[in-house]
Short mmCIF file of C-alpha atoms in Angstrom, two decimals:
data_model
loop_
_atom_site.label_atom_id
_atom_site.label_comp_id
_atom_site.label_asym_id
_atom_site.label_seq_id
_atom_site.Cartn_x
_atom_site.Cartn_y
_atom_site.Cartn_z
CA UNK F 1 22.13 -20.48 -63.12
CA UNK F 2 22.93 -16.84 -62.43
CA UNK F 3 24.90 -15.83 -58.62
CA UNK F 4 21.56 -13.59 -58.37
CA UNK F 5 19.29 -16.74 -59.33
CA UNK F 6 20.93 -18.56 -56.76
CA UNK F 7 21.15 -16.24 -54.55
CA UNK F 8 17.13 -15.56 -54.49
CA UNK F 9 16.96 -19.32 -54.02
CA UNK F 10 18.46 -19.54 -50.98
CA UNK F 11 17.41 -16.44 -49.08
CA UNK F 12 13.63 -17.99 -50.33
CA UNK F 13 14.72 -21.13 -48.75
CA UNK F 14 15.77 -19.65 -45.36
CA UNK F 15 12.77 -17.65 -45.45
CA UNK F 16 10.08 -20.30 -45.47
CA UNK F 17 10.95 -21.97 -42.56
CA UNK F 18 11.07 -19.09 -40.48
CA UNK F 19 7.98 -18.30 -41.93
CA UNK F 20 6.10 -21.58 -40.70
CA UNK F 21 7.66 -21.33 -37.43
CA UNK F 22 5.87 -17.87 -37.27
CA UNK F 23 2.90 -18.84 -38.69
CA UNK F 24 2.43 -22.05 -36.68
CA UNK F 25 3.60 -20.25 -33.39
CA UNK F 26 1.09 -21.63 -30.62
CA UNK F 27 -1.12 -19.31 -29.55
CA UNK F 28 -0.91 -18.53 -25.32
CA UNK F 29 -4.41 -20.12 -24.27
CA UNK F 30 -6.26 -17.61 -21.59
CA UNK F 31 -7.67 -19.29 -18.44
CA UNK F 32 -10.82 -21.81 -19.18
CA UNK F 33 -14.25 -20.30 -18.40
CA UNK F 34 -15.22 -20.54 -14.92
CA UNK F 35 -11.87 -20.89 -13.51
CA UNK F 36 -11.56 -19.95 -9.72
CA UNK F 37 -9.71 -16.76 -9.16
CA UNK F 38 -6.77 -18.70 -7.08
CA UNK F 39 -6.23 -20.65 -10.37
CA UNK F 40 -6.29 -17.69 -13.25
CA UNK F 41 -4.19 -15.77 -10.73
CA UNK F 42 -1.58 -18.65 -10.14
CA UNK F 43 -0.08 -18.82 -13.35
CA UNK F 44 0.22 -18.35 -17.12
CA UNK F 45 -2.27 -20.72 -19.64
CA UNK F 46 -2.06 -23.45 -21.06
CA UNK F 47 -0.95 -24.17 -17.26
CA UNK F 48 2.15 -25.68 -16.34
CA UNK F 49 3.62 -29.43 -15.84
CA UNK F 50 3.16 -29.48 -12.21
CA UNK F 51 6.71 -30.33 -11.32
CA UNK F 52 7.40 -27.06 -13.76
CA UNK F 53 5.38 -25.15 -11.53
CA UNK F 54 7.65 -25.45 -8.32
CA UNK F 55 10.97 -25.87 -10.34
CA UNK F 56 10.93 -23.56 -12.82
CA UNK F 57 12.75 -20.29 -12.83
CA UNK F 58 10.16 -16.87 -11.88
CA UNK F 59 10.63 -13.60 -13.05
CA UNK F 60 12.70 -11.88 -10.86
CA UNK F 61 11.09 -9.61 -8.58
CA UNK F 62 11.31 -5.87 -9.79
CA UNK F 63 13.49 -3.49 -8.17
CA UNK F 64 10.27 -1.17 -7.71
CA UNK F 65 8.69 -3.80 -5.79
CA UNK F 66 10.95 -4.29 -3.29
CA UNK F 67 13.47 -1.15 -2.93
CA UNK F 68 15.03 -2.83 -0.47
CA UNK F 69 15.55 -6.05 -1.62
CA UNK F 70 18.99 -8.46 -1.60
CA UNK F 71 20.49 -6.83 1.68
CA UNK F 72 22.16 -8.82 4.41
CA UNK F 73 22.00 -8.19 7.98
CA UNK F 74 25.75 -7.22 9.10
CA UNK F 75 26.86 -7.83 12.28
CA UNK F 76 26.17 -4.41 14.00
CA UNK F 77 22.77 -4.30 12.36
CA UNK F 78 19.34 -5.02 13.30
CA UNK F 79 15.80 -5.15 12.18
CA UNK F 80 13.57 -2.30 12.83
CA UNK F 81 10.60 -3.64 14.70
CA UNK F 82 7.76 -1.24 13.67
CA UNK F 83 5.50 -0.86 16.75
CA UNK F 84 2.34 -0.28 14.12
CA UNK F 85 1.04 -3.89 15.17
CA UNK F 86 0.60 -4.94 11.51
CA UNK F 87 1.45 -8.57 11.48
CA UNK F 88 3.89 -9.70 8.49
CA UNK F 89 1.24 -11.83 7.38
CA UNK F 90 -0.80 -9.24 6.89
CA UNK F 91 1.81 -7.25 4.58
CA UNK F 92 1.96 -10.50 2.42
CA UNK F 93 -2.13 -10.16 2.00
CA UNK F 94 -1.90 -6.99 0.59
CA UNK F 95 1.20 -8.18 -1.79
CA UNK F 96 3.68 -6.19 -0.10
CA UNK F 97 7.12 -6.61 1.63
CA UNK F 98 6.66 -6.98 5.41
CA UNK F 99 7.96 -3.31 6.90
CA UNK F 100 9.34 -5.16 9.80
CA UNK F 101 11.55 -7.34 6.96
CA UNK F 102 13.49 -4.16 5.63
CA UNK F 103 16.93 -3.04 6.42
CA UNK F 104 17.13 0.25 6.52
CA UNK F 105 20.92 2.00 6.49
CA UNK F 106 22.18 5.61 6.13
CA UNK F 107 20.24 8.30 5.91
CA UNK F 108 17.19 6.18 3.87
CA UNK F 109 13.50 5.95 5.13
CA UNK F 110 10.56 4.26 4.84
CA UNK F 111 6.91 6.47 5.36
CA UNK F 112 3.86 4.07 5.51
CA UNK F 113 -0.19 5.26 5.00
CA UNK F 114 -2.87 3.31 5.81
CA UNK F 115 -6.45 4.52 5.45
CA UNK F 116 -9.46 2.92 6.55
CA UNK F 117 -12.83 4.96 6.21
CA UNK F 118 -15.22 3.95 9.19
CA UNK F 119 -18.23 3.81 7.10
CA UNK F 120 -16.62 1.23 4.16
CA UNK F 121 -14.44 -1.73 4.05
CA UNK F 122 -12.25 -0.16 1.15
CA UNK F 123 -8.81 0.42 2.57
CA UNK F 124 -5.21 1.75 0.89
CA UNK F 125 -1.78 1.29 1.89
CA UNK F 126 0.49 3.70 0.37
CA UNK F 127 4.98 3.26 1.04
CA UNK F 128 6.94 5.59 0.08
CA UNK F 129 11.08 4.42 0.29
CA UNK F 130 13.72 6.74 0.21
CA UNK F 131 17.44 5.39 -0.64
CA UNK F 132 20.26 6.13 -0.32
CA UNK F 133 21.43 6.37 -3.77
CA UNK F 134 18.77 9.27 -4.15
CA UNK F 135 16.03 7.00 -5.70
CA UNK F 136 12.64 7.15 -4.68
CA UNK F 137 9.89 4.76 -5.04
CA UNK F 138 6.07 4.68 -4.35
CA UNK F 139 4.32 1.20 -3.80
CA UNK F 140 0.14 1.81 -3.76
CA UNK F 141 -2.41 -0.93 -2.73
CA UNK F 142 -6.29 -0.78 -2.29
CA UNK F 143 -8.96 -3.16 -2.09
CA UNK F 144 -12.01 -4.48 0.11
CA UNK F 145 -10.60 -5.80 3.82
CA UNK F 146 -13.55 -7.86 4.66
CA UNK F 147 -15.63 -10.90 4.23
CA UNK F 148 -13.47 -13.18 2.06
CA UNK F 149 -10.34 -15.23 2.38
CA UNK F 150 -8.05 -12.58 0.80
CA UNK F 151 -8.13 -8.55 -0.05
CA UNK F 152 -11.37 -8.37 -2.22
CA UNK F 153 -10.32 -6.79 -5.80
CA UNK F 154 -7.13 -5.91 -4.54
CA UNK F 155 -5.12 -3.93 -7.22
CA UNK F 156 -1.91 -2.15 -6.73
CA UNK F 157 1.25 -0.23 -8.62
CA UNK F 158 5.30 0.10 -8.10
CA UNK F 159 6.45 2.97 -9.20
CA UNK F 160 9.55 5.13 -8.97
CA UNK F 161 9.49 8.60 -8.72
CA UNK F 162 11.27 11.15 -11.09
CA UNK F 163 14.61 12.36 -9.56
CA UNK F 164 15.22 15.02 -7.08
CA UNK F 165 12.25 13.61 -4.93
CA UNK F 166 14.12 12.94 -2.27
CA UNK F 167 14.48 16.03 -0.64
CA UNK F 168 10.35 16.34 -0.33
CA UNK F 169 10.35 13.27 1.40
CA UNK F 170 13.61 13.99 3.63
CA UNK F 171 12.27 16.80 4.96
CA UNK F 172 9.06 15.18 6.63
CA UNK F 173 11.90 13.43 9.24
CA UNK F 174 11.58 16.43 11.30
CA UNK F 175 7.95 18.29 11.35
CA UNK F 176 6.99 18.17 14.83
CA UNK F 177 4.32 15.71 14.82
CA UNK F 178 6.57 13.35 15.14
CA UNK F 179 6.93 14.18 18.87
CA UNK F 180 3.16 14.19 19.57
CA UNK F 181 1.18 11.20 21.30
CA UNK F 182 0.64 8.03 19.46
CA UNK F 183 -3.29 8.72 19.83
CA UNK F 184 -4.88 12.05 21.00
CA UNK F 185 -8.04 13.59 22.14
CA UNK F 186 -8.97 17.26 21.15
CA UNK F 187 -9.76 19.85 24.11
CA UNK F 188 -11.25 22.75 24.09
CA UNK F 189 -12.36 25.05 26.41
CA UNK F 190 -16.16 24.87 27.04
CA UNK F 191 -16.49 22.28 24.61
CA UNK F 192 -17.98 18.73 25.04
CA UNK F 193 -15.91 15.73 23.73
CA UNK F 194 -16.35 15.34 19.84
CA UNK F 195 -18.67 11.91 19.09
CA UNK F 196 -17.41 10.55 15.79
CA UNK F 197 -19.59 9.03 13.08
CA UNK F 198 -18.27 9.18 10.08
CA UNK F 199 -14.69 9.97 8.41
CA UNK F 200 -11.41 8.79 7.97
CA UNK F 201 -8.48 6.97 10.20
CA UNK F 202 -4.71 7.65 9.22
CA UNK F 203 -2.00 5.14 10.38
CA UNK F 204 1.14 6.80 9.61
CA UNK F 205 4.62 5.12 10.28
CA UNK F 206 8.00 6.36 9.76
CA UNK F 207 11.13 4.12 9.23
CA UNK F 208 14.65 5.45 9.83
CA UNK F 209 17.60 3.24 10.91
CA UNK F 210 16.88 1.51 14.11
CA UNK F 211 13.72 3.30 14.88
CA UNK F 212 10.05 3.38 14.10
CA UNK F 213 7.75 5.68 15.06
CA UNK F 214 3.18 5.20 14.44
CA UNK F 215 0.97 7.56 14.73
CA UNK F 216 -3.16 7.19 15.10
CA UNK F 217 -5.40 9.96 13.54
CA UNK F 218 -8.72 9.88 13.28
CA UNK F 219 -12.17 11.78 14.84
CA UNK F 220 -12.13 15.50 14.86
CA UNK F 221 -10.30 17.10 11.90
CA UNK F 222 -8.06 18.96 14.15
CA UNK F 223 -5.87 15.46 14.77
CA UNK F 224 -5.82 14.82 10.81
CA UNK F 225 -4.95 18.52 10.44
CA UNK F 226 -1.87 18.42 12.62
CA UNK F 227 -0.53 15.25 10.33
CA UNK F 228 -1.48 17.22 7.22
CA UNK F 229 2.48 17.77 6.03
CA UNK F 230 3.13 14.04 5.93
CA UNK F 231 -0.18 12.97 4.69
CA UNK F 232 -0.58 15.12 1.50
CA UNK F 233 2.88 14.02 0.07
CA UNK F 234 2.13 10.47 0.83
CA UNK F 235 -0.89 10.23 -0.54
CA UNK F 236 0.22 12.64 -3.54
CA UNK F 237 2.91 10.62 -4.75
CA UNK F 238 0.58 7.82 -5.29
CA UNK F 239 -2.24 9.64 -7.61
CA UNK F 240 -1.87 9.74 -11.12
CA UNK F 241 -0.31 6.53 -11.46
CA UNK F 242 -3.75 4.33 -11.71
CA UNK F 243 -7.50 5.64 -12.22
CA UNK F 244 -8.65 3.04 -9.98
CA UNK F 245 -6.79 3.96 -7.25
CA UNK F 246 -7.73 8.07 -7.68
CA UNK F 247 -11.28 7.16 -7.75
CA UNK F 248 -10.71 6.65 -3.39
CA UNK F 249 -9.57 9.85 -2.98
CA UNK F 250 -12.24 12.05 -5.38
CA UNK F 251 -10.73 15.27 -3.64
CA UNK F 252 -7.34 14.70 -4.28
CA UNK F 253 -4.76 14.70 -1.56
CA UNK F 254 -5.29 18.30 -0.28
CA UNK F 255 -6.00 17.89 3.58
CA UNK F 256 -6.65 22.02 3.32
CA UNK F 257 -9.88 21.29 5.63
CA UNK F 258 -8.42 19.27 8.12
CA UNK F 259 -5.23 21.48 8.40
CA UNK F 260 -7.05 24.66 8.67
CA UNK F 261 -9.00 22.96 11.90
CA UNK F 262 -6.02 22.23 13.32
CA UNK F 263 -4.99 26.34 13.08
CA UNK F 264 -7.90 27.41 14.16
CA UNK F 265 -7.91 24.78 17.50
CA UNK F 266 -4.80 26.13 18.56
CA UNK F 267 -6.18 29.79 18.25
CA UNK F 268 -8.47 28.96 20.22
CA UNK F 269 -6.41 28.05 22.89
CA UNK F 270 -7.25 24.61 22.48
CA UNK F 271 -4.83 21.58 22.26
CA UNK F 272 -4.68 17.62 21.49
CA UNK F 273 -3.75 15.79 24.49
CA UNK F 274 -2.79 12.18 24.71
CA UNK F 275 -6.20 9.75 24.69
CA UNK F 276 -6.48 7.44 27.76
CA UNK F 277 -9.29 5.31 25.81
CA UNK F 278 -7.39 5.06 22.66
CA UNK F 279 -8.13 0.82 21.79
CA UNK F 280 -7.71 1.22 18.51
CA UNK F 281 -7.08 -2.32 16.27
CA UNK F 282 -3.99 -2.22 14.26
CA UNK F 283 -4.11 -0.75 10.83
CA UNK F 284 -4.96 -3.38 7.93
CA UNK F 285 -7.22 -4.93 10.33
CA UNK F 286 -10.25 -6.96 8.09
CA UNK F 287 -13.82 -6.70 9.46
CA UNK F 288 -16.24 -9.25 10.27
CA UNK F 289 -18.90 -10.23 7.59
CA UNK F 290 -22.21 -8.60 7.94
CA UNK F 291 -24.77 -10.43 10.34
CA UNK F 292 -28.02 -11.92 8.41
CA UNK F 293 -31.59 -11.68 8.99
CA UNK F 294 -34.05 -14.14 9.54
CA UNK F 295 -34.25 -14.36 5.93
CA UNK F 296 -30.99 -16.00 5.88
CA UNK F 297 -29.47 -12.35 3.26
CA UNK F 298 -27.29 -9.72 4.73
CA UNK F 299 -28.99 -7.27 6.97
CA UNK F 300 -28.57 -3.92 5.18
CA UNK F 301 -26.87 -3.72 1.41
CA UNK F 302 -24.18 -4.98 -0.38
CA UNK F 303 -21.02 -3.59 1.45
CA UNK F 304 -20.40 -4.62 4.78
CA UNK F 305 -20.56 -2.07 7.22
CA UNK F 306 -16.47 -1.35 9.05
CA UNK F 307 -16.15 -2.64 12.81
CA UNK F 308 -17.93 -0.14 15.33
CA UNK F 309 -14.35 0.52 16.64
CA UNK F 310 -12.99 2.19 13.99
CA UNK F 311 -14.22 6.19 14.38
CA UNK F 312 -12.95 8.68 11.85
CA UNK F 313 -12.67 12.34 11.14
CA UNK F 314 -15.82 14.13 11.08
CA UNK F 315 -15.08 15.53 7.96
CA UNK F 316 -15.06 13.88 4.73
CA UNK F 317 -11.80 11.76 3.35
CA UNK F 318 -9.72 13.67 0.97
#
């Protein structure tokens, strides 16, 4: 027999089993119909042994889900404690790292959006985390805060952001809102008080090494105006990156309306003053299920109205 016989032979014969092992590769089973959501979202199918499930090694957690992950405390260090009232338990709902869990060193920062319409139940949480080494990341999540046991069709991204973003982001540490009121009213002269119906509230936090600093804005479009600069970069740097998170904010993130209200209160000689009756519930808070008629069916459509105490901006969300 020829080399080049035998050498066909045997590159035929290494062949064929590889072959079969592709061919007879078992195929990853999807979830079986009518599977509760806890189980298709707990793990992979065919489903693990169940000692496999609590011993086996996870994917490690990516480093655009938790920027800040892996740090210990040193000695001279402590944890922020945001004064935002979101409970950590809360952050864990939504799928994100707690805010009051991260170590922030240096000159890094953490700046924190939470929107909650008064007139729906669909809510977004947009972080965006500076670091030190430059990097910048964006972590996005959305879904219905009400009437179940978790964040109805909750979705959500990680992303980082190209380099040189930094600097944007930096820059927000020192607009003057900062040094404004938690919550505030807006006066003007020979005006009554502004009764809210409909609109938008903004809880905005900012991170920085050993302090933490919320702000409430909601009502007239004057006290959205005035947080404008931090809100449109926030919000901007989480668009684009999923369609179903863009479809909550139809106008973009352009607060021109609300920032041009703000201008034109302070022409006026008017002015946003601290608000004495400010009992706002913290951001991320869920509301109540919608009461039922006699019939024993909800009382008015399919989407639960928001808690009465939420107001928002007069105008219309971005």
């Amino acid at each position: 027999m020829s080399a080049r016989l035998i050498t066909l032979a045997l590159a035929a014969a290494v062949a064929l089993p590889a072959q079969a092992q592709l061919l007879g590769k078992k195929r990853v089973a999807g979830p079986p119909e009518g599977a509760p959501i806890t189980e298709v979202e707990a793990w992979p199918y065919p489903a693990p042994e169940p000692e496999g499930w609590w011993d086996d090694k996870r994917p490690k957690v990516p480093e655009e889900a938790d920027p800040l992950g892996g740090r210990r405390i040193r000695s001279v260090e402590q944890l922020v404690k945001p004064d935002n009232g979101v409970e950590a338990s809360t952050y864990r709902l939504w799928g994100l790292m707690p805010l009051q869990w991260q170590l922030v060193r240096g000159d890094e920062m953490i700046l924190e959006v939470w929107t909650r319409p008064s007139n729906s139940v669909r809510q977004t949480v947009t972080r965006v985390t500076v670091r030190s080494d430059g990097d910048v990341f964006v972590q996005a999540r959305a879904g219905l805060a009400c009437c179940e046991a978790g964040i109805g069709r909750r979705m959500g991204f990680d992303r980082r952001l190209p380099p040189g973003s930094a600097a944007r982001f930096q820059a927000l540490k020192t607009v003057p809102v900062w040094a404004s009121p938690r919550d505030v009213r807006v006066v003007e002269a020979g005006a009554a008080e502004a009764v809210c119906v409909e609109g938008t509230a903004y809880d905005i936090t900012l991170v920085t090494p050993g302090r933490s600093t919320t702000l409430h804005r909601a009502c007239d479009p004057a006290e959205v105006g005035e947080a404008a600069d931090v809100l449109e970069p926030v919000l901007a740097a989480a668009l684009g990156h999923d369609p179903r998170f863009d479809v909550l904010f139809r106008g973009g993130a352009s607060f021109a309306g609300a920032r041009s209200a703000y201008r034109d209160l302070l022409a006026s000689n008017g002015r946003l003053t601290p608000n004495p009756d400010a009992r706002q519930p913290p951001p991320g808070q869920e509301g109540a299920p919608p009461a039922e008629n006699e019939a024993g069916t909800p009382s008015s459509g399919t989407t639960p109205p928001a808690p009465e105490s939420l107001p928002g901006p007069a105008s219309p969300p971005p």
